[in-house]
PDB file of C-alpha atoms in Angstrom:
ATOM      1  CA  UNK A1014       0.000   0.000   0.000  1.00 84.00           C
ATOM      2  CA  UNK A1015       0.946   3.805  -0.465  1.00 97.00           C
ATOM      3  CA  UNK A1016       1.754   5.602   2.259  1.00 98.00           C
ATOM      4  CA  UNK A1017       0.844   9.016   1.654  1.00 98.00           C
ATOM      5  CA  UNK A1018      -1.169  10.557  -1.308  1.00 98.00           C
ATOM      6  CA  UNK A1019      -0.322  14.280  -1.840  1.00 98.00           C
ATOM      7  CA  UNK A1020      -3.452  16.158  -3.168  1.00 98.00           C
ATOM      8  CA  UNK A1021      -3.412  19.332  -4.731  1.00 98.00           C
ATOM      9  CA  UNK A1022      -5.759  21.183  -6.806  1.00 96.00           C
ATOM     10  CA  UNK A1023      -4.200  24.036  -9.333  1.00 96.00           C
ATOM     11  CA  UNK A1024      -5.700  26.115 -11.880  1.00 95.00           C
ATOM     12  CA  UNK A1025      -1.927  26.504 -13.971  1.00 96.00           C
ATOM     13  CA  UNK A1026      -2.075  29.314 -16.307  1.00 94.00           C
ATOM     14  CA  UNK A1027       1.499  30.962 -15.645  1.00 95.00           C
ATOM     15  CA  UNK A1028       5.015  30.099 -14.525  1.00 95.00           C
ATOM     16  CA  UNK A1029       4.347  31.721 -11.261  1.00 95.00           C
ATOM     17  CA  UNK A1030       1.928  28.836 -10.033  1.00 96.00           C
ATOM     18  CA  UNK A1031       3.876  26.392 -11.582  1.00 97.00           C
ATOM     19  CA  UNK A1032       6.751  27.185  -9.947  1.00 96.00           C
ATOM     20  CA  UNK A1033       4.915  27.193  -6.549  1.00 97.00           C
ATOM     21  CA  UNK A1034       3.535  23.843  -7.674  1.00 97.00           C
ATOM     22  CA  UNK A1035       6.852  22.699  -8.012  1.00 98.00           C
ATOM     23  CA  UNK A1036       8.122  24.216  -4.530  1.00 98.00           C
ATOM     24  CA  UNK A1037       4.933  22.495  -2.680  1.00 98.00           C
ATOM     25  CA  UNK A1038       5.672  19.275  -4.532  1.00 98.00           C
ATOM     26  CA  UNK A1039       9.998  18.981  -3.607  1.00 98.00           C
ATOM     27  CA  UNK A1040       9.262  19.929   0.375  1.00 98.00           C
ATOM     28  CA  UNK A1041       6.295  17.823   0.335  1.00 98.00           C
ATOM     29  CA  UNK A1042       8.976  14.894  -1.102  1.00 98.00           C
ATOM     30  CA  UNK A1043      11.956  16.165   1.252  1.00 98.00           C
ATOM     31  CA  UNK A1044       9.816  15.709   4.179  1.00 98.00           C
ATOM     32  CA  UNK A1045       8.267  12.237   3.115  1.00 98.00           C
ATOM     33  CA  UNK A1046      12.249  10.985   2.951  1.00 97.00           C
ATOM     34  CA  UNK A1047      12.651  11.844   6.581  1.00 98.00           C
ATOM     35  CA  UNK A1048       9.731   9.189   7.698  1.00 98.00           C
ATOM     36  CA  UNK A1049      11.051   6.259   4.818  1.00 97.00           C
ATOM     37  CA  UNK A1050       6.996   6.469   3.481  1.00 97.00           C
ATOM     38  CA  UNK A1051       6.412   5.917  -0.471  1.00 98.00           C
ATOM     39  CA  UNK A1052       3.906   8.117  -1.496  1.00 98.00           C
ATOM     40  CA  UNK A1053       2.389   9.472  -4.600  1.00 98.00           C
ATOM     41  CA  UNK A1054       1.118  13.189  -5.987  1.00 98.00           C
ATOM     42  CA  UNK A1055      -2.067  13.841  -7.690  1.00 98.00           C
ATOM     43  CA  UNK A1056      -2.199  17.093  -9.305  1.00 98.00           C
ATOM     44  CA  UNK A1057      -5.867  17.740  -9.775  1.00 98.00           C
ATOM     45  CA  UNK A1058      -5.413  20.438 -12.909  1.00 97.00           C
ATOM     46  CA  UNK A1059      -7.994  22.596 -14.272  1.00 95.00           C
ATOM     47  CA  UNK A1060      -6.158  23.987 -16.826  1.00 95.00           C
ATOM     48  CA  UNK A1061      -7.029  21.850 -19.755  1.00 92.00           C
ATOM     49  CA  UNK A1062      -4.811  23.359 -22.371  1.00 93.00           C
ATOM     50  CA  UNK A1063      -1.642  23.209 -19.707  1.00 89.00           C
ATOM     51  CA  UNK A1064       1.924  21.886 -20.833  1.00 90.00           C
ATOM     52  CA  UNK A1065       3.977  22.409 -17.651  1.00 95.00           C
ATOM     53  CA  UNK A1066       6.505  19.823 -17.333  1.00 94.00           C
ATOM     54  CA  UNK A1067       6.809  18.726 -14.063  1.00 96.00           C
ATOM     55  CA  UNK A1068      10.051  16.343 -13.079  1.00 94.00           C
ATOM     56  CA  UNK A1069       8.517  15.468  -9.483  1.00 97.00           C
ATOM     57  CA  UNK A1070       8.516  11.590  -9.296  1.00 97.00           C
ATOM     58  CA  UNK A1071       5.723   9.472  -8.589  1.00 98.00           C
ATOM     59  CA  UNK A1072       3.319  12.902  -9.981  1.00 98.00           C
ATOM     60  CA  UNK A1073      -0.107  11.637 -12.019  1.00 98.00           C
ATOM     61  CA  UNK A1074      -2.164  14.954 -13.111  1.00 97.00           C
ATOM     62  CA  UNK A1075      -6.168  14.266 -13.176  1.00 97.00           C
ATOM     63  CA  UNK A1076      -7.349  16.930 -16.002  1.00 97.00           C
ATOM     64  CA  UNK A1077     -10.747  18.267 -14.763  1.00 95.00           C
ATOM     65  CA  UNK A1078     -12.823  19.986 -17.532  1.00 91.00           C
ATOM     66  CA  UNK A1079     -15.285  21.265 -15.594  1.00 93.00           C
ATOM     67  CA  UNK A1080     -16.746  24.730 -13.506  1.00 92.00           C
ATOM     68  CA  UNK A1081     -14.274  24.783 -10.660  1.00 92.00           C
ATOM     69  CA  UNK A1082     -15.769  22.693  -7.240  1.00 94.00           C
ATOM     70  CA  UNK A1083     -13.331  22.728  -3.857  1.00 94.00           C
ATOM     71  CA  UNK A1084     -14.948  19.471  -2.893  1.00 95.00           C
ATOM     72  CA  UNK A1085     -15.768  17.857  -6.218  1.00 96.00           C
ATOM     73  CA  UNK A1086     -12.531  18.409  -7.197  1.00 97.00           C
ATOM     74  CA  UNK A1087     -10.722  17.099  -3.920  1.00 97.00           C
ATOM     75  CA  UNK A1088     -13.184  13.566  -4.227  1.00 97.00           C
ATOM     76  CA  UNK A1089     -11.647  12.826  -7.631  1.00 98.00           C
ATOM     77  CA  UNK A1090      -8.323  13.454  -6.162  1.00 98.00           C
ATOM     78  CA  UNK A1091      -9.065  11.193  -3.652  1.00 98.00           C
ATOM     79  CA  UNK A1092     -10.643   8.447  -6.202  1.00 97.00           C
ATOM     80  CA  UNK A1093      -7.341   8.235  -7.966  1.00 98.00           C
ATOM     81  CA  UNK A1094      -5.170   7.950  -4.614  1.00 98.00           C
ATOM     82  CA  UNK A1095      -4.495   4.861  -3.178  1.00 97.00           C
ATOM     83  CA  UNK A1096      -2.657   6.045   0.163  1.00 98.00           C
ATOM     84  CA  UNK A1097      -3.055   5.327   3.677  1.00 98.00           C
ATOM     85  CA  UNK A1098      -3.237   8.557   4.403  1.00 98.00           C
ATOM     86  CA  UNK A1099      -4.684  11.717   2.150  1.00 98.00           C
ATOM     87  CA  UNK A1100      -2.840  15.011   2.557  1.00 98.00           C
ATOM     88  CA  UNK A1101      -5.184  17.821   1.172  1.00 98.00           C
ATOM     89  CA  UNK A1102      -3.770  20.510   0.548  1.00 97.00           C
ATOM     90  CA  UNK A1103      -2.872  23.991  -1.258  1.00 95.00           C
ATOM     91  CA  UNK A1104      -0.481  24.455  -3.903  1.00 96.00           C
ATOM     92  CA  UNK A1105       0.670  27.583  -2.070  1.00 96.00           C
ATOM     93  CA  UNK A1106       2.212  25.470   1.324  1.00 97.00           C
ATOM     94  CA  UNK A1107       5.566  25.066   1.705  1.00 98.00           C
ATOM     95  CA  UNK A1108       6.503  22.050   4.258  1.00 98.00           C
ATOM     96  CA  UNK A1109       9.108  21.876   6.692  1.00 98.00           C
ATOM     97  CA  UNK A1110      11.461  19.133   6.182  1.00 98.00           C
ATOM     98  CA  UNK A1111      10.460  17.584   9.401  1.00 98.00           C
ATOM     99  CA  UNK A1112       6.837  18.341   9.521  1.00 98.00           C
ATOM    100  CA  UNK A1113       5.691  14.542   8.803  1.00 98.00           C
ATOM    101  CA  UNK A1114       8.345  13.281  11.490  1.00 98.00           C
ATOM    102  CA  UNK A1115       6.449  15.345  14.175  1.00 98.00           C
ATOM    103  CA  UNK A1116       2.820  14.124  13.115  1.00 98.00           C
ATOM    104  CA  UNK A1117       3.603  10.206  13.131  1.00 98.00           C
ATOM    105  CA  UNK A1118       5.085  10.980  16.720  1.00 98.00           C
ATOM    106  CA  UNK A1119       1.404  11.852  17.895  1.00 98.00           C
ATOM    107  CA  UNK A1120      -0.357   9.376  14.954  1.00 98.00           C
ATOM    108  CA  UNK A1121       1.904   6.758  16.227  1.00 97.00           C
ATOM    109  CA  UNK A1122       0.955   7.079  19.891  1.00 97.00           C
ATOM    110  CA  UNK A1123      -2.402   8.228  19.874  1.00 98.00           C
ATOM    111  CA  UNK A1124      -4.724   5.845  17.264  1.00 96.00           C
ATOM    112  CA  UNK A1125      -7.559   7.366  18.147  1.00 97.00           C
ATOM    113  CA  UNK A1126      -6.238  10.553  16.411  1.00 98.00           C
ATOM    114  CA  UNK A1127      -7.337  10.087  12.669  1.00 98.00           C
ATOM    115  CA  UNK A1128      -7.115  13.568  11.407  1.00 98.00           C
ATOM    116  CA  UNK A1129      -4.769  16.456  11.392  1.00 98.00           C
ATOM    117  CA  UNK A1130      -3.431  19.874  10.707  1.00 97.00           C
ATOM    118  CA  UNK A1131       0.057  21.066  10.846  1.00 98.00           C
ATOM    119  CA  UNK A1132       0.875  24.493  12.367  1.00 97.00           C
ATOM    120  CA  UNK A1133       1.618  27.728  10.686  1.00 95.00           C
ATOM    121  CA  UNK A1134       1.975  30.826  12.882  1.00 90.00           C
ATOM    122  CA  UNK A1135       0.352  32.867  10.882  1.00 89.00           C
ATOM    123  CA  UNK A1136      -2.810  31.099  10.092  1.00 87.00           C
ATOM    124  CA  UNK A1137      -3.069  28.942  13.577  1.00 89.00           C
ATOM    125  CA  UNK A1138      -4.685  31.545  15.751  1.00 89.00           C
ATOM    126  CA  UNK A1139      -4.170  29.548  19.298  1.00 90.00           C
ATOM    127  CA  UNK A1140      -2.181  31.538  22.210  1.00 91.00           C
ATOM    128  CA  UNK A1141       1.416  30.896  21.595  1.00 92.00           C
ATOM    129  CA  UNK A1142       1.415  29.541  25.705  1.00 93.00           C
ATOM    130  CA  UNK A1143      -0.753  26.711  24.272  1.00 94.00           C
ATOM    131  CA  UNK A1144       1.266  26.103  21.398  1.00 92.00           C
ATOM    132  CA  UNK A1145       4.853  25.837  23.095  1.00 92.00           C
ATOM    133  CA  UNK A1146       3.100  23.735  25.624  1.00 95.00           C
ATOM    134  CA  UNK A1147       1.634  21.032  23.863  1.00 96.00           C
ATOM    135  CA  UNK A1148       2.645  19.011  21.030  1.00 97.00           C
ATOM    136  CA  UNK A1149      -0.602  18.446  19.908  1.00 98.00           C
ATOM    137  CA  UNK A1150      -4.270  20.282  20.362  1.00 97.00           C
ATOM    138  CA  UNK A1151      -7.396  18.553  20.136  1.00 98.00           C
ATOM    139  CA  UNK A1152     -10.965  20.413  18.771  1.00 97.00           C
ATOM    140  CA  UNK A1153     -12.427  21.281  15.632  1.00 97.00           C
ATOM    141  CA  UNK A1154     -12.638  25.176  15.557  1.00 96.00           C
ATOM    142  CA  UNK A1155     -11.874  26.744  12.366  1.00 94.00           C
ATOM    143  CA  UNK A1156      -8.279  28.715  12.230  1.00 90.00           C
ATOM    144  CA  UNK A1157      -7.373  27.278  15.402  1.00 94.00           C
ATOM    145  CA  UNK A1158      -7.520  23.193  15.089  1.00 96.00           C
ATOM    146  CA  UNK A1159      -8.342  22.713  11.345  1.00 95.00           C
ATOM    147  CA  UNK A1160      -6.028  24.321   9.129  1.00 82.00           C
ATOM    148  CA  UNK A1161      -8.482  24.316   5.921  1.00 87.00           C
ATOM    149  CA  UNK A1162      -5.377  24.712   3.308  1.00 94.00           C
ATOM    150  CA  UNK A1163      -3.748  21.153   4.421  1.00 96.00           C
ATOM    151  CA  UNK A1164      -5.348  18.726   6.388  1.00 97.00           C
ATOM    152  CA  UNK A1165      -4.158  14.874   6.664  1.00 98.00           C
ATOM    153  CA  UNK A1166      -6.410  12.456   7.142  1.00 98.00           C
ATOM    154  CA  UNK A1167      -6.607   8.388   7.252  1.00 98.00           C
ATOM    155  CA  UNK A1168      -8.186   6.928   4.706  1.00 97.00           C
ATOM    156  CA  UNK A1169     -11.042   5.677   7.274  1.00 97.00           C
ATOM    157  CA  UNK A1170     -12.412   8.731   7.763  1.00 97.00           C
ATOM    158  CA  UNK A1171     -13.349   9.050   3.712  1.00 96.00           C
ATOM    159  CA  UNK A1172     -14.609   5.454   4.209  1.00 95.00           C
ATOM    160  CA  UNK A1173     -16.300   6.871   7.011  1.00 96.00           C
ATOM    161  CA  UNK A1174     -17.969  10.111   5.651  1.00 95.00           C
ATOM    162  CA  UNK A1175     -17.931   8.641   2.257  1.00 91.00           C
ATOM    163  CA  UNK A1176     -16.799  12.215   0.291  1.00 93.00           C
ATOM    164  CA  UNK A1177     -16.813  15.625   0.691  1.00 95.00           C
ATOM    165  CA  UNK A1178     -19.674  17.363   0.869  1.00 91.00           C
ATOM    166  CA  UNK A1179     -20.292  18.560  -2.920  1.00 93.00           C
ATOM    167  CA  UNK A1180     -22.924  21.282  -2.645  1.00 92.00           C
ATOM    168  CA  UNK A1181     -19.588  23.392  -0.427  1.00 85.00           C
ATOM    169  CA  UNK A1182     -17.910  24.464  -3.705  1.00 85.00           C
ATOM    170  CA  UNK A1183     -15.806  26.600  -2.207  1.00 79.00           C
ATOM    171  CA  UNK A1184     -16.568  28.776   0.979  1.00 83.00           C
ATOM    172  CA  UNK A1185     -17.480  27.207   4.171  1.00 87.00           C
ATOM    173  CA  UNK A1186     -16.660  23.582   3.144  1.00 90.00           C
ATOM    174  CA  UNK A1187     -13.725  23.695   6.291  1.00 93.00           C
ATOM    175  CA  UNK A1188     -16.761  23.996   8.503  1.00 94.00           C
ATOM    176  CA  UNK A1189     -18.639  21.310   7.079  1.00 95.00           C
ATOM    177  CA  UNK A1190     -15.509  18.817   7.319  1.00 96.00           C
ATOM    178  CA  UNK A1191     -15.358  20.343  11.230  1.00 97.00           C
ATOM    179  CA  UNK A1192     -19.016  18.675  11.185  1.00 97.00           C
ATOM    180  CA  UNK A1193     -18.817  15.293   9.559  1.00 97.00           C
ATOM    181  CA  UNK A1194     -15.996  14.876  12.355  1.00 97.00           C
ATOM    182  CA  UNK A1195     -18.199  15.767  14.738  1.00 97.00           C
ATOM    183  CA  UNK A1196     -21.045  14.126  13.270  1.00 97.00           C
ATOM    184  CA  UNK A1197     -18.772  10.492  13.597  1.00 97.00           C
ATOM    185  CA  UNK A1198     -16.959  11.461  16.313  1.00 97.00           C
ATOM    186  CA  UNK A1199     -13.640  11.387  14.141  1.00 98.00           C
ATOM    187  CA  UNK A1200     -10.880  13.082  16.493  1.00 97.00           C
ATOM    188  CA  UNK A1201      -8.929  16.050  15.249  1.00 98.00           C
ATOM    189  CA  UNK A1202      -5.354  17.368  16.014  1.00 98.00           C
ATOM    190  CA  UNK A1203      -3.234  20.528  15.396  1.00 97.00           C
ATOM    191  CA  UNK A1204       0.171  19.312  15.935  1.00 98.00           C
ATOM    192  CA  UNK A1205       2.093  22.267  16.975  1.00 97.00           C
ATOM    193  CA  UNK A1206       5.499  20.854  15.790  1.00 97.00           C
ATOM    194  CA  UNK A1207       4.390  19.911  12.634  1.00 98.00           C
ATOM    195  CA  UNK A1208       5.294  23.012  10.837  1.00 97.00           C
ATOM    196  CA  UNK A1209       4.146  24.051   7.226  1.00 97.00           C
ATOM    197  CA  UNK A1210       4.177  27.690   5.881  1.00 96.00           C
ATOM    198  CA  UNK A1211       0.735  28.783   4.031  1.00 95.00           C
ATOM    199  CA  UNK A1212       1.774  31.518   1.488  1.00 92.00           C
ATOM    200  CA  UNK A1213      -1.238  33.034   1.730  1.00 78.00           C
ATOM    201  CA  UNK A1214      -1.970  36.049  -1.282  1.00 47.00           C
ATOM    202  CA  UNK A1215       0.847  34.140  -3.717  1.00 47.00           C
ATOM    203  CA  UNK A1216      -2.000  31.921  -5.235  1.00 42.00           C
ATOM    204  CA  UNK A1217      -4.266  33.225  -7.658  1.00 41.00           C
ATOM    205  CA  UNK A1218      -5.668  29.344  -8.888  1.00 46.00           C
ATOM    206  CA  UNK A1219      -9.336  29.474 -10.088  1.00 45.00           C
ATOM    207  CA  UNK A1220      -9.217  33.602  -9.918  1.00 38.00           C
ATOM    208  CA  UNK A1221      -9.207  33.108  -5.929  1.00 44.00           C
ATOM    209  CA  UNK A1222      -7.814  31.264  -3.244  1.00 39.00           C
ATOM    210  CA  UNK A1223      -7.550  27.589  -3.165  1.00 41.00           C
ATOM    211  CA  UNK A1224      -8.609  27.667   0.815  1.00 39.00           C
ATOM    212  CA  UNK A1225     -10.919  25.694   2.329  1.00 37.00           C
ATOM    213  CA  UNK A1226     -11.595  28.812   4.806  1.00 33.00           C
TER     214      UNK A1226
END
């Protein structure tokens, strides 16, 4: 089985985003070394008439020719991944090389924990006592727990919920993930050493955003 299945949805129409592409796709790689975990990358593109040529390995790009959907999108990501665990995320994140290391510490010793978010100062808004003092914070509150522009999550949790909610295209769909955890009692983590940076403002993919907030 896969380990990890990177999932990223891009709209890309200039150099710009596919050079961020590229720079989410070699720290997302770099950081997969550091826990020995295969993985693979689906690039959900909605750029039908693209020619980027990417040189990440292990890379298959799902062409979507359709009006732009957060969720719909991020189930057929899903449908062509095969890992144990799906990242979701933006294609303006940059991870820190270490960032997976620091989640399978709390996956590893707390199985009860099937969903995550790493931490970014800047979009985390939790009291930096609380951060520095925990590795890991349990809830489901928007901006503080869930992180909308990555989240990890086991593969039982789709089996779970079955997909995303399709009728959130695009705003408020990180509150209706909050609620299908809720709504199966799914547990959710912020793991305050798992460090990404979201480079929020840089993406311009489907003439907005690609945030789940």
């Amino acid at each position: 089985m896969i380990s990890l299945s990177l999932i990223v949805l891009s709209n890309t129409n200039s150099n710009r985003i596919f050079d961020m592409n590229n720079e989410c796709f070699k720290t997302f790689i770099d950081s997969a070394k550091t826990v020995n975990k295969n993985y693979e990358i689906i690039l959900v593109e909605s750029n039908k008439t693209s020619n980027y040529n990417y040189e990440a390995p292990n890379l298959k790009i799902v062409v979507i020719d359709e009006i732009f959907n957060f969720h719909k999108f991020l189930n057929i990501g899903i449908s062509h991944s095969k890992g144990e665990y799906y990242i979701l995320s933006n294609n303006d994140v940059v991870f820190d090389k270490n960032w997976l290391v620091e989640l399978f510490k709390v996956a590893n010793t707390n199985p009860i924990l099937k969903s995550f978010s790493p931490y970014d100062a800047r979009s985390n808004k939790l009291p930096n006592d609380v951060v520095l003092n925990n590795d890991y914070v349990c809830g489901y509150q928007i901006q503080k727990h869930i992180a909308g522009w990555c989240i990890v999550v086991h593969n039982s949790v789709i089996k779970k919920i079955k997909k995303l909610d399709e009728r959130f295209n695009f705003y408020y769909a990180d509150f209706d993930y909050a609620m299908q955890l809720i709504k199966y009692n799914i547990n959710h983590a912020l793991v305050t050493k798992a460090k990404a940076s979201h480079l929020e403002g840089r993406a311009n993919n489907q003439g907005k955003q690609l945030e789940l907030d």
